[in-house]
Coordinates of C-alpha atoms and ligand atoms in Angstrom, one line a residue:
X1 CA -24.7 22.0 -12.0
X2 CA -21.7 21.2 -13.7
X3 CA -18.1 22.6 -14.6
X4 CA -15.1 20.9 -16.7
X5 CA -11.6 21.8 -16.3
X6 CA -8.4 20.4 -18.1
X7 CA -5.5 18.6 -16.4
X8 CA -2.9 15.7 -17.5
X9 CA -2.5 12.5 -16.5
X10 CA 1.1 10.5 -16.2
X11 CA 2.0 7.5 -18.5
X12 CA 4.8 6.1 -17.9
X13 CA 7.1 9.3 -18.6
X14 CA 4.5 10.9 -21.1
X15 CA 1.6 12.8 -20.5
X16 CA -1.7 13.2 -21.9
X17 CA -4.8 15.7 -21.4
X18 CA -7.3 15.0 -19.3
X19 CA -10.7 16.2 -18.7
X20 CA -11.8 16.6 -15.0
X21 CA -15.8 17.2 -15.4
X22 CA -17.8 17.9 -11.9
X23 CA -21.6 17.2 -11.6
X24 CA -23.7 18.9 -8.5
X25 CA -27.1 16.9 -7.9
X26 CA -28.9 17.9 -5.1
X27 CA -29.4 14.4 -2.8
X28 CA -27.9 12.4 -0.3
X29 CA -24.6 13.7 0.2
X30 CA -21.8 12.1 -1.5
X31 CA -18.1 12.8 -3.1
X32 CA -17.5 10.1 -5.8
X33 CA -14.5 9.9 -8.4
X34 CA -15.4 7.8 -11.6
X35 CA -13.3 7.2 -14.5
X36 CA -10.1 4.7 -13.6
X37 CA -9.1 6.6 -10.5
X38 CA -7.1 4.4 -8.4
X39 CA -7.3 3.9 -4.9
X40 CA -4.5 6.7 -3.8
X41 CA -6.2 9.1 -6.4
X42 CA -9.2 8.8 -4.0
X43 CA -7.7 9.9 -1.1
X44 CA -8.1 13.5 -2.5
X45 CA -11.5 13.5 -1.8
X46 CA -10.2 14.5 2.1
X47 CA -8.1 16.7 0.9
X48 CA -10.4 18.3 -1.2
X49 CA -13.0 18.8 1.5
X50 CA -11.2 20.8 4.2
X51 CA -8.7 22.8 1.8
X52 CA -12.7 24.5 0.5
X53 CA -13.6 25.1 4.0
X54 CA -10.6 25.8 5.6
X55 CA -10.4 28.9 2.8
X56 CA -13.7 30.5 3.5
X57 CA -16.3 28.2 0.9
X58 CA -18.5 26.3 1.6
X59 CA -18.3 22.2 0.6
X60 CA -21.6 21.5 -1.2
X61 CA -24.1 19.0 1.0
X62 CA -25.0 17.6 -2.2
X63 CA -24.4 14.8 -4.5
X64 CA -20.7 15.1 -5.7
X65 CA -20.0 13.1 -8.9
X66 CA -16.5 13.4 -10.1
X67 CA -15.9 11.9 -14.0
X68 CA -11.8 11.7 -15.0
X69 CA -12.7 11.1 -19.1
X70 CA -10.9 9.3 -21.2
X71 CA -12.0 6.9 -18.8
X72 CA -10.0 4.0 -19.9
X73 CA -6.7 4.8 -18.6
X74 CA -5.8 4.7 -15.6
X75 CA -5.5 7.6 -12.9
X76 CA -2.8 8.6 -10.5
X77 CA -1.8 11.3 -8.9
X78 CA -2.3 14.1 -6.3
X79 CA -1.8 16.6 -8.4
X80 CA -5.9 16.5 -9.5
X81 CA -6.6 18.0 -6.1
X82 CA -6.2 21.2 -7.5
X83 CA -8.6 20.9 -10.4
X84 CA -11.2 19.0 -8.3
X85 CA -11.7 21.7 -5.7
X86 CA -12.3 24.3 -8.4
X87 CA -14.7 22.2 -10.1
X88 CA -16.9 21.9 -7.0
X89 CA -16.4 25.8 -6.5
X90 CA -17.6 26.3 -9.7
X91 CA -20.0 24.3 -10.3
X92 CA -21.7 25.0 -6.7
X93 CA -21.7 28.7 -7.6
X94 CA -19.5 29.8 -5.5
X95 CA -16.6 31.0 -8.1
X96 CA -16.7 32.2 -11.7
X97 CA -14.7 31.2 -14.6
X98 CA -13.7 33.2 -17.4
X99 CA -11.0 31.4 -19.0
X100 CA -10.9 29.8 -21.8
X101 CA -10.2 26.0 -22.8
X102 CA -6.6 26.3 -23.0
X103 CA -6.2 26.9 -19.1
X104 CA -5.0 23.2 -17.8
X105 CA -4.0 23.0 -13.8
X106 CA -2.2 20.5 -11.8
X107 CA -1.5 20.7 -7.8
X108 CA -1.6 19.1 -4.5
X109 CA -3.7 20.7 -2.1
X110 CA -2.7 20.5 1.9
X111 CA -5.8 20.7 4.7
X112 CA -5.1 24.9 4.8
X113 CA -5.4 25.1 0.9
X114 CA -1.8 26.0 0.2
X115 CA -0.5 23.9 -2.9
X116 CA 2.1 21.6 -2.3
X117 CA 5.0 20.1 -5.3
X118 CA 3.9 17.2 -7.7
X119 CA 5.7 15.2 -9.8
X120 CA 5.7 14.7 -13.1
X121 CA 5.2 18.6 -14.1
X122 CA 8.3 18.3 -16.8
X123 CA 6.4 15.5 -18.7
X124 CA 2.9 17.4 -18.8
X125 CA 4.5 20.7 -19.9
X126 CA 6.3 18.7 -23.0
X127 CA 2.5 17.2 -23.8
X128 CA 1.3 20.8 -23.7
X129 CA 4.3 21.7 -25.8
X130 CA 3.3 19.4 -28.5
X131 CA -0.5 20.3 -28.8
X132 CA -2.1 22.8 -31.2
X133 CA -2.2 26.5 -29.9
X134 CA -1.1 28.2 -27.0
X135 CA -1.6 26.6 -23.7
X136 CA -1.5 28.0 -20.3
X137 CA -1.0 25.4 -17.0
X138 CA -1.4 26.7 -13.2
X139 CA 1.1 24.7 -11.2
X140 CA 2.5 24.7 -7.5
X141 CA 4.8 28.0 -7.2
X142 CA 7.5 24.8 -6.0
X143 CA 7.4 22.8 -9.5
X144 CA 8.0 26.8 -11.2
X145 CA 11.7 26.0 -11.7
X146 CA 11.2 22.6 -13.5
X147 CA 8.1 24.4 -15.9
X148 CA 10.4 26.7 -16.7
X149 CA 13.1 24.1 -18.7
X150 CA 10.2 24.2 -21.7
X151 CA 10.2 27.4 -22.4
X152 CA 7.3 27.1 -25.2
X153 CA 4.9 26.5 -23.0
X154 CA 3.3 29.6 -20.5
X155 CA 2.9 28.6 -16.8
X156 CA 1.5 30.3 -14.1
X157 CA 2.5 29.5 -10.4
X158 CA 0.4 29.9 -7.3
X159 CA 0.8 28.8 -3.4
X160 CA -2.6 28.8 -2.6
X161 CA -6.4 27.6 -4.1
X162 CA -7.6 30.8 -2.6
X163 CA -5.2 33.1 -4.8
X164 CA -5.9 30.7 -7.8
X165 CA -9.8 31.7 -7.3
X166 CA -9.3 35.2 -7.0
X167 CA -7.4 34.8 -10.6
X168 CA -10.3 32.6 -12.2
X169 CA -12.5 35.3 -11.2
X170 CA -9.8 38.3 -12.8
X171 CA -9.4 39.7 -9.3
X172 CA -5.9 38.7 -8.6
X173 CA -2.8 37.9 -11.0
X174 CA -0.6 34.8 -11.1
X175 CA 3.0 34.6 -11.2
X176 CA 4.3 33.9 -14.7
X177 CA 7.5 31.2 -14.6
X178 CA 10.3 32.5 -15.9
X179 CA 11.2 30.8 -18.8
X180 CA 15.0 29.4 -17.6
X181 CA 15.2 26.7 -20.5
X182 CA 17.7 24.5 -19.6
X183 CA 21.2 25.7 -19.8
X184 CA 21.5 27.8 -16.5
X185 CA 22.8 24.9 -14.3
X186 CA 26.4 24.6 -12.9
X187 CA 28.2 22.3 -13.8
X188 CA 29.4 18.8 -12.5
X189 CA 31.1 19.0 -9.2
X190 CA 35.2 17.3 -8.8
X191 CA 34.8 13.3 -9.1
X192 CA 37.4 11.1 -7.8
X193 CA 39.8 10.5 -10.8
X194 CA 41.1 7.5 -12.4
X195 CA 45.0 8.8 -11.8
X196 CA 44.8 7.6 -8.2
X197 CA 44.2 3.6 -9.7
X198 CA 47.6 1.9 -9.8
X199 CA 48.2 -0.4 -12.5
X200 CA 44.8 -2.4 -13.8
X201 CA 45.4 -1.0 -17.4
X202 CA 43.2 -3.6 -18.4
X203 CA 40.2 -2.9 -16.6
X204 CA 40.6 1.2 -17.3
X205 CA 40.6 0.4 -20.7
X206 CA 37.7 -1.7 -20.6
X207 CA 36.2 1.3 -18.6
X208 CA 37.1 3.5 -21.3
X209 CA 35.1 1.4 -23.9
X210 CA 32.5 0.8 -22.2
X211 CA 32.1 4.5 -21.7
X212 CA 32.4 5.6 -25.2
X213 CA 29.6 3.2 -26.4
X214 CA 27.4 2.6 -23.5
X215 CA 28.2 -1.1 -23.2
X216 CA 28.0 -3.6 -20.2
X217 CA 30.8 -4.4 -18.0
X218 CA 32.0 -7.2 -15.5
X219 CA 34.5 -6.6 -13.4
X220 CA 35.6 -10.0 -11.6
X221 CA 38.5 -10.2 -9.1
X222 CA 39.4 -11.2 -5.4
X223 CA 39.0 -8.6 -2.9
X224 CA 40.4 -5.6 -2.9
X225 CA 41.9 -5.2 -6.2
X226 CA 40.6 -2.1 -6.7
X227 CA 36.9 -3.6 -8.7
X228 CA 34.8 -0.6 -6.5
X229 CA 37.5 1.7 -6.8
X230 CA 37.4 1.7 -10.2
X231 CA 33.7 1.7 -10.6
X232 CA 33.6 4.8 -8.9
X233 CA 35.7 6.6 -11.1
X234 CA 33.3 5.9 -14.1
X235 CA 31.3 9.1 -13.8
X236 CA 34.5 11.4 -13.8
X237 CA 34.9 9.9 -17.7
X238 CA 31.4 10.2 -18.9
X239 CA 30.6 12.5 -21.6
X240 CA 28.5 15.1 -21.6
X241 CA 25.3 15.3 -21.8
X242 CA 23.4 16.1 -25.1
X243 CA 20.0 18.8 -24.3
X244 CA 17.7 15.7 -25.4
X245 CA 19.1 13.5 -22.9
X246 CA 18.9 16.0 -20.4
X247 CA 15.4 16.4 -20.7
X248 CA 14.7 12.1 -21.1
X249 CA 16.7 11.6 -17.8
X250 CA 14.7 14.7 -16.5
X251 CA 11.9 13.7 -17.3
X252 CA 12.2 10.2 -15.4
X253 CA 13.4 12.1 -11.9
X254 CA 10.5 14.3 -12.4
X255 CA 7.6 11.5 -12.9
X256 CA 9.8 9.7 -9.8
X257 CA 9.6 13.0 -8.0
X258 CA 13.5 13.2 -7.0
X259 CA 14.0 16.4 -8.8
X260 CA 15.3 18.9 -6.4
X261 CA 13.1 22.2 -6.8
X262 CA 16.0 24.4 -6.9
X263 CA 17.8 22.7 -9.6
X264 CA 15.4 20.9 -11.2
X265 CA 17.5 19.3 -14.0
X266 CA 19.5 15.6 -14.5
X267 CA 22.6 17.2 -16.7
X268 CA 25.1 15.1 -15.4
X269 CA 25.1 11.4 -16.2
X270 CA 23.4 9.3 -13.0
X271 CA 25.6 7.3 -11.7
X272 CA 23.4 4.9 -9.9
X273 CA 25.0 2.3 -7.2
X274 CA 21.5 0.2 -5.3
X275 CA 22.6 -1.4 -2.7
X276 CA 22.2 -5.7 -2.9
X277 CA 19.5 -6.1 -0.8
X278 CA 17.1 -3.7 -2.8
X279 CA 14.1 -5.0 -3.9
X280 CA 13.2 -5.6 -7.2
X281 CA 10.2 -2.5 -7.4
X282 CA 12.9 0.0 -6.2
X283 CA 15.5 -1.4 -9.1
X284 CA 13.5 -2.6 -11.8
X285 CA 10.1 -0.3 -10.8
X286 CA 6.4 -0.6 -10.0
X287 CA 5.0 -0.6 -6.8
X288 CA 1.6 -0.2 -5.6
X289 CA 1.8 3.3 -7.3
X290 CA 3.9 2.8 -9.9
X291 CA 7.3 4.1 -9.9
X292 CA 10.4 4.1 -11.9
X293 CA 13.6 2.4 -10.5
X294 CA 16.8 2.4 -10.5
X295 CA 17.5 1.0 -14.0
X296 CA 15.5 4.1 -15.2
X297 CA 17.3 6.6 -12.9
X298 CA 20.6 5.3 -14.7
X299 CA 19.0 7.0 -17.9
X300 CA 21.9 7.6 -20.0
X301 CA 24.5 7.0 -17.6
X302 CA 25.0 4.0 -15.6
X303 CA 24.1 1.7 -13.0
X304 CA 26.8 0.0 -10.6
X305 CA 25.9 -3.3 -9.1
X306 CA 28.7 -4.0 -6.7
X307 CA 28.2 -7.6 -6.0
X308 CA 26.0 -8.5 -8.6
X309 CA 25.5 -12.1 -7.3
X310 CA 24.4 -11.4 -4.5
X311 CA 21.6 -9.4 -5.7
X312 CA 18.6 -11.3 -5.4
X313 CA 17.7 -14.0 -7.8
X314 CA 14.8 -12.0 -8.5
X315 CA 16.5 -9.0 -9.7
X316 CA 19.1 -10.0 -11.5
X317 CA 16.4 -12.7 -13.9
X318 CA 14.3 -8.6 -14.1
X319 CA 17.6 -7.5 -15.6
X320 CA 17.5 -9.4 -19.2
X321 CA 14.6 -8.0 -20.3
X322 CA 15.4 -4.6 -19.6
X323 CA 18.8 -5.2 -20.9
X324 CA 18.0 -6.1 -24.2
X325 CA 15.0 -3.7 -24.9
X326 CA 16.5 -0.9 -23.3
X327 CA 12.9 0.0 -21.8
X328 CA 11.1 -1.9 -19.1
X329 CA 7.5 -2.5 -18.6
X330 CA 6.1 -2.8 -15.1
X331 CA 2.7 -4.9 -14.6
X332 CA 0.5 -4.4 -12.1
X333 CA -3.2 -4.6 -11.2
X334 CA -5.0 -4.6 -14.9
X335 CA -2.7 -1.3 -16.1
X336 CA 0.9 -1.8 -17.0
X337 CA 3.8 1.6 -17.3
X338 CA 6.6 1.4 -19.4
X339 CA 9.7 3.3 -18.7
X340 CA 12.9 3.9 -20.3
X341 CA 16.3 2.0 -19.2
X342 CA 18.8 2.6 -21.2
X343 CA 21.9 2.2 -19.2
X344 CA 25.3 1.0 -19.0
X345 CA 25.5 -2.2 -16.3
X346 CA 28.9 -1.9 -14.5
X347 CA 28.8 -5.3 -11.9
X348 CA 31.2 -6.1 -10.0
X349 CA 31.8 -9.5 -8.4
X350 CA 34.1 -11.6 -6.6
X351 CA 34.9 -15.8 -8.7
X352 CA 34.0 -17.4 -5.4
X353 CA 32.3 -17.5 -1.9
X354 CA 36.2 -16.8 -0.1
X355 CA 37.7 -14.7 -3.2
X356 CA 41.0 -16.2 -4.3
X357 CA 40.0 -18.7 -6.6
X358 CA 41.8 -17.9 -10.0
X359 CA 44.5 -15.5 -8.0
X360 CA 47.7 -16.2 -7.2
X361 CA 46.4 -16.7 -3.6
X362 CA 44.8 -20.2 -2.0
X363 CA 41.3 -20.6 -2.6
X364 CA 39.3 -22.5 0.0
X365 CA 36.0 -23.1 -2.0
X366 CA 35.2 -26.5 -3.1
X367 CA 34.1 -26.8 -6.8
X368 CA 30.4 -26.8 -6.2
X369 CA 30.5 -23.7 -3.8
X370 CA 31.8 -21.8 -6.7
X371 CA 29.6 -22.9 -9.1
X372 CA 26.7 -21.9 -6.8
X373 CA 27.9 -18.6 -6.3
X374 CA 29.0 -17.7 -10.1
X375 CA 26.0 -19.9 -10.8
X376 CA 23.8 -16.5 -9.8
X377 CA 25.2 -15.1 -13.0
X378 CA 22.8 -17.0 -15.6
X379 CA 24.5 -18.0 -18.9
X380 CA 21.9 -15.4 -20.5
X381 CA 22.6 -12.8 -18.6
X382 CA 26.8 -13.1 -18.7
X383 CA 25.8 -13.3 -22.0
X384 CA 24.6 -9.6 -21.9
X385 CA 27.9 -8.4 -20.7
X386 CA 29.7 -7.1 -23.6
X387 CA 33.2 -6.4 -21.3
X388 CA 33.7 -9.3 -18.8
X389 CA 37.4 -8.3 -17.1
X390 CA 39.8 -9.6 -15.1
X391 CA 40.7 -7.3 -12.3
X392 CA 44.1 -9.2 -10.2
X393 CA 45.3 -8.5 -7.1
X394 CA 47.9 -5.6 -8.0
X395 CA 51.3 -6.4 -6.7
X396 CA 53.6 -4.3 -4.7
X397 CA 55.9 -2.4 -7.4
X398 CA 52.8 -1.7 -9.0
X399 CA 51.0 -0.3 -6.0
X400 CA 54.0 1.7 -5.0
X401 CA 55.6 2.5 -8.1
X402 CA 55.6 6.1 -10.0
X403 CA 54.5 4.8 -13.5
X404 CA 52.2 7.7 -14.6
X405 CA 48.7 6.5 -14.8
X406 CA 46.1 8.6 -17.4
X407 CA 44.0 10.9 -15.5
X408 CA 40.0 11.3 -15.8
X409 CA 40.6 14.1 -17.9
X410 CA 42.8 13.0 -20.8
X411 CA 40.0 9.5 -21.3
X412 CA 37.1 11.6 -20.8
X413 CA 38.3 14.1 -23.8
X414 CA 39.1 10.4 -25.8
X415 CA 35.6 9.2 -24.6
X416 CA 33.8 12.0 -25.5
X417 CA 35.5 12.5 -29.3
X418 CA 34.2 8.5 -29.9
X419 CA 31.0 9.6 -28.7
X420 CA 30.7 12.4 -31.4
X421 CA 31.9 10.2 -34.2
X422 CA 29.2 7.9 -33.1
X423 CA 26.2 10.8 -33.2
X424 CA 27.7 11.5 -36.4
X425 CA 27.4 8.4 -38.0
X426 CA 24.2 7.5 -36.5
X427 CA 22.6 11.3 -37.3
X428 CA 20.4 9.8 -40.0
X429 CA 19.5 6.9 -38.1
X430 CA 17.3 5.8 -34.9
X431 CA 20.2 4.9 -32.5
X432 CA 22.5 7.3 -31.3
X433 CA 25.4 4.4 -29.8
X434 CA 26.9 1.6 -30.8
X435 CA 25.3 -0.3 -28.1
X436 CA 22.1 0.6 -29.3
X437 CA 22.3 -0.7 -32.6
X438 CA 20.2 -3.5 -34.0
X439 CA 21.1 -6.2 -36.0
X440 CA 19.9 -4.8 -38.9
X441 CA 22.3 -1.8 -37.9
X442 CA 25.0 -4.1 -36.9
X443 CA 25.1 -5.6 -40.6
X444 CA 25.2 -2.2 -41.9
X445 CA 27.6 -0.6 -39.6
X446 CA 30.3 -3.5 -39.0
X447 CA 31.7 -4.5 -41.7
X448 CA 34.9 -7.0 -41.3
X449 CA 37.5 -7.5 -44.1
X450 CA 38.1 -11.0 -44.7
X451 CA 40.8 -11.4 -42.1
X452 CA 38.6 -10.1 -39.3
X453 CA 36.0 -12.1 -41.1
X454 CA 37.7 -15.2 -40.3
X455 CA 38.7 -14.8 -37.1
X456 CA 35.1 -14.0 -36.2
X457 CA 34.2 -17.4 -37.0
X458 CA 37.1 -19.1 -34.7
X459 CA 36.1 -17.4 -31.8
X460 CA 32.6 -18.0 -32.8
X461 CA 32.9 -21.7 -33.0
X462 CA 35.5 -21.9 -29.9
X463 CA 33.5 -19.7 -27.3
X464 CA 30.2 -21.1 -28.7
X465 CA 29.0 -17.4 -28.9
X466 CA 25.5 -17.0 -29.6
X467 CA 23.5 -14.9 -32.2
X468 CA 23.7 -12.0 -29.2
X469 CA 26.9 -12.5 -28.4
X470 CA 28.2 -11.9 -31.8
X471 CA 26.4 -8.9 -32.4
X472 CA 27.7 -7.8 -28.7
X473 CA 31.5 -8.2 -30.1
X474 CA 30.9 -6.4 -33.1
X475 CA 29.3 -3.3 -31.6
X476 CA 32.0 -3.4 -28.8
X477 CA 34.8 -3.6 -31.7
X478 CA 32.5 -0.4 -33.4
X479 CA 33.6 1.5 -30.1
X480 CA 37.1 0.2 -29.8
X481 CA 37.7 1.4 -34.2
X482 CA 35.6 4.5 -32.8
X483 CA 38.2 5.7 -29.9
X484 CA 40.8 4.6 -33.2
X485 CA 39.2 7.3 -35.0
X486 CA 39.2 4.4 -37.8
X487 CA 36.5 4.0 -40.6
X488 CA 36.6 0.9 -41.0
X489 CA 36.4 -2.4 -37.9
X490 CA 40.0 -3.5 -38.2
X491 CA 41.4 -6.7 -37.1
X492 CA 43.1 -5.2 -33.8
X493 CA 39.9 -3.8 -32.7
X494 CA 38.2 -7.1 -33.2
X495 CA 40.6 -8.8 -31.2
X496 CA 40.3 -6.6 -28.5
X497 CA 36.6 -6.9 -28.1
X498 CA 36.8 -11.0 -28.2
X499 CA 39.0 -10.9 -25.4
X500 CA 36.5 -9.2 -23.7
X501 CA 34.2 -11.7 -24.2
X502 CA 36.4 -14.8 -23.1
X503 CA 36.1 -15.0 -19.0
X504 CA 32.9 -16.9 -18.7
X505 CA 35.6 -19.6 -20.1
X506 CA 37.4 -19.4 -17.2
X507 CA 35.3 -19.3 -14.4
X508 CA 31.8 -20.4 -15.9
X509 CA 32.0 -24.3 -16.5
Ligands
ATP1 N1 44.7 -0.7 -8.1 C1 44.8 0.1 -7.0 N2 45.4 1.2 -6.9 C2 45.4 2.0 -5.8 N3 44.7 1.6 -4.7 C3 44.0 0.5 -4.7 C4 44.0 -0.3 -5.9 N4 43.2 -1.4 -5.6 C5 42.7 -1.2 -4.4 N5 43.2 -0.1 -3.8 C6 42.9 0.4 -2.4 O1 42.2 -0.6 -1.8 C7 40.9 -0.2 -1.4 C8 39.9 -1.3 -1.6 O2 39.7 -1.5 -3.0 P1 38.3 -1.9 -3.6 O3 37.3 -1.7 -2.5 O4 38.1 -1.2 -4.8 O5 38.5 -3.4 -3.9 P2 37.5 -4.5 -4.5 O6 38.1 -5.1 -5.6 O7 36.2 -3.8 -4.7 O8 37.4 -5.5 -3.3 P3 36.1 -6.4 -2.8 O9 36.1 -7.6 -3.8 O10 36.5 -6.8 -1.5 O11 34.9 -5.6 -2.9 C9 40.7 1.0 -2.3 O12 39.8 1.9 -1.7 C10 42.1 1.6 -2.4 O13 42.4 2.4 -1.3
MG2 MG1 34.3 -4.0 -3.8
ZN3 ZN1 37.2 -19.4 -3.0

């Protein structure tokens, strides 16, 4: 006999319907799942099996054929437990169905039957969003919160297959999510502010900039200066979050499954900070079951790399695609997942093995050493940092002194009005920040006077920029005429943007 129920599978972040259909032969008994289902997916085979028993049904002695169709993508999951066990109910006879097409269900089933969380719930209620008609998915009474953020789409939560077959059958009722949407979530908690940084003006500013239009930053300096100090106050200066980014970075936690059932929402930028021995699957993603990393958990906000050369050589090479596309695609066996990465890079590092070199202090390093170290830093990928800063040792008067220093607050409001001039300008267009635009959109969007124009092409020729460099300066001067609240890319902002650019001079011979 057979029975056919819907569920979705996970691409990347996006889902897509699937059809789970279950064929009863009588014959030698076996349980077999066709149609791409990978290795882990099979595993719910054991699952399957005692949850039926161990709630009162029998598990057919028969031929078990399991089809997953479209069968040219690839399947993953646990969540088709759920719609496996009530195909074999069904189709053995033991349990009757009376709902209608529309009825899609997702779960992970324990031994005892109860359902268990799943990830990825937020992305399969957005595909259900987006078809025709009304549709209805059954989901794990712990993913209810996270259904709830659509609130277009009706879902039903359960804790058990037993209570989920008494409602197939009409016996029983299932609890309807309440629709939360997504604005019911308190709000960021106190962040260490910038006030407590003593002088470094320079590298707060930079901070500031690359804030407002999402751009890359080095931070380079001997030891404690105040480099992780600093990086840690980013988040307190991040904007807010618009809903649509809420839901992208939500999205990504939920198909990673780090979304904490009780608050099941990303609404404050991620601040992500992977330590330097992290492998490349846990920062750029994959895996044997594919996973986003870290660069996609920075969604819209940023990821810190304290120590960037001393990331693996592995890693940071991953980086420049990811960097430049602003996605990343993950190959693995025959299949590959893409996944967003749109992030700010804040790295940190010090110019040599022992610190000093450039300070006012004695380095000990010997030329070569220092190359080898900054030499971890490819010319490409300095090349992708659109702020490279200085950040000095700061000396006593400043350290002690009472000069009043800007607080998170009063660069967050600044960062926050340049990021609404840039949604503004961009409302018509694909990108929504300056660091996003292309160079189609950097033509369009910054224009230089003939001034500017001309000093453009002495730094171009005298730092031997590249084709990305210059488009780098001129979307990091947008920003800096953006926090101006000026029209127009103006000579001062210009400046200040190839200055920015003019460390790799310095220390990268
Ligand atoms: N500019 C500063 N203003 C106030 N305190 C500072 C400043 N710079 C450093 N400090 C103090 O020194 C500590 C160490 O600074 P931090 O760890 O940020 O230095 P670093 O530049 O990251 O050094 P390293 O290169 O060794 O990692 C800070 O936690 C802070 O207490
Ligand atoms: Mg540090
Ligand atoms: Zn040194």
């Amino acid at each position: 006999m057979l029975a056919s129920l819907n569920t979705l599978v996970i691409t990347g972040i996006d889902a897509m319907p699937v059809k789970v259909e279950i064929d009863i032969q009588s014959g030698l008994p076996v349980f077999d799942i066709v149609g791409l289902a990978q290795a882990a997916l099979k595993e719910a085979r054991e699952r399957v099996k005692s949850a039926i028993k161990n709630n009162g049904y029998q598990f057919p002695n028969h031929r078990i054929v399991v089809n997953l169709a479209p069968a040219d993508i690839k399947k993953e999951g646990t969540h088709f437990d759920l719609p496996i066990a009530l195909g074999i109910l069904i189709a053995s006879g033991q349990v009757s169905m009376s709902l209608g097409y529309n009825y899609y269900f997702a779960g992970e089933l324990s031994l005892d039957g109860s359902l268990r969380q799943v990830p990825g719930i937020l992305p399969m209620v957005l595909a259900l969003m987006n078809l025709a008609g009304e549709q209805t998915i059954v989901i794990p009474s712990a993913n209810s919160r996270e259904a709830g953020l659509v609130t277009e789409v009706r879902s039903l939560a359960s804790n058990s297959l037993a209570e989920i077959c008494s409602f197939l059958e009409g016996q029983d009722t299932l609890t309807s999510v309440m629709a939360s949407g997504s604005e019911t979530y308190s709000p960021p908690a106190l962040q260490p502010d910038f006030g407590d940084v003593r002088g470094q003006e320079m590298a707060k500013r930079a901070l500031q900039v690359a804030a407002a239009g999402m751009h890359n930053i080095l931070l380079i300096g001997p030891p404690g200066g105040g480099k992780t100090m600093l990086a840690r106050r980013l988040p307190s200066i991040l904007p807010e979050m618009s809903r649509e980014e809420v839901l992208e970075t939500t999205r990504i936690y939920s198909v990673a499954n780090l979304l904490n059932p009780d608050y099941p929402l990303v609404n404050t930028r991620p601040f992500r900070a992977p330590h330097k021995n992290a492998s490349s699957a846990s920062i750029i993603g994959g895996g044997r079951i594919p996973r986003p990393g870290e660069i996609s958990l920075a969604q819209n906000g940023v990821l810190f790399m304290d120590e960037f050369p001393e990331f693996s050589r592995d890693v940071l090479e991953a980086l420049r695609q990811p960097l430049e596309d602003k996605v990343v695609t993950v190959a693995r066996a025959q299949a590959t997942s893409t996944y967003p990465a749109n992030f700010s890079l804040v790295a940190s590092c010090n110019p040599c093995p022992c610190g000093f070199y450039g300070s006012d202090l004695e380095c000990h390093c010997s030329p070569p050493q220092i190359q080898k170290y900054l030499g971890r830093i490819s010319g490409p990928l300095l090349d992708r940092m659109d702020l490279q800063v200085e950040v000095p040792r700061v000396n006593f008067e400043q350290l002690r002194g009472n000069s009043n220093t800007e607080s998170s607050e009063v660069i967050r409001s600044k960062v926050q009005e340049a990021r609404e001039i840039q949604y503004r300008r961009f409302s018509r267009y694909k990108v929504n920040l300056n660091s996003e635009m292309r160079s189609s959109d950097v033509r369009r969007f910054c224009v230089l006077d003939s001034e500017s124009e001309s000093l453009l092409k002495q730094a171009f020729d005298k730092l031997n920029m590249s084709a990305r460099g210059h488009d780098r300066v001129l979307k990091v001067a947008r920003t800096i005429a953006d926090l101006d609240h000026s029209e127009s890319i103006n000579m001062p902002h210009l400046a200040e943007a190839l200055q920015y650019r003019s460390l790799d001079r310095k220390y990268w011979k």
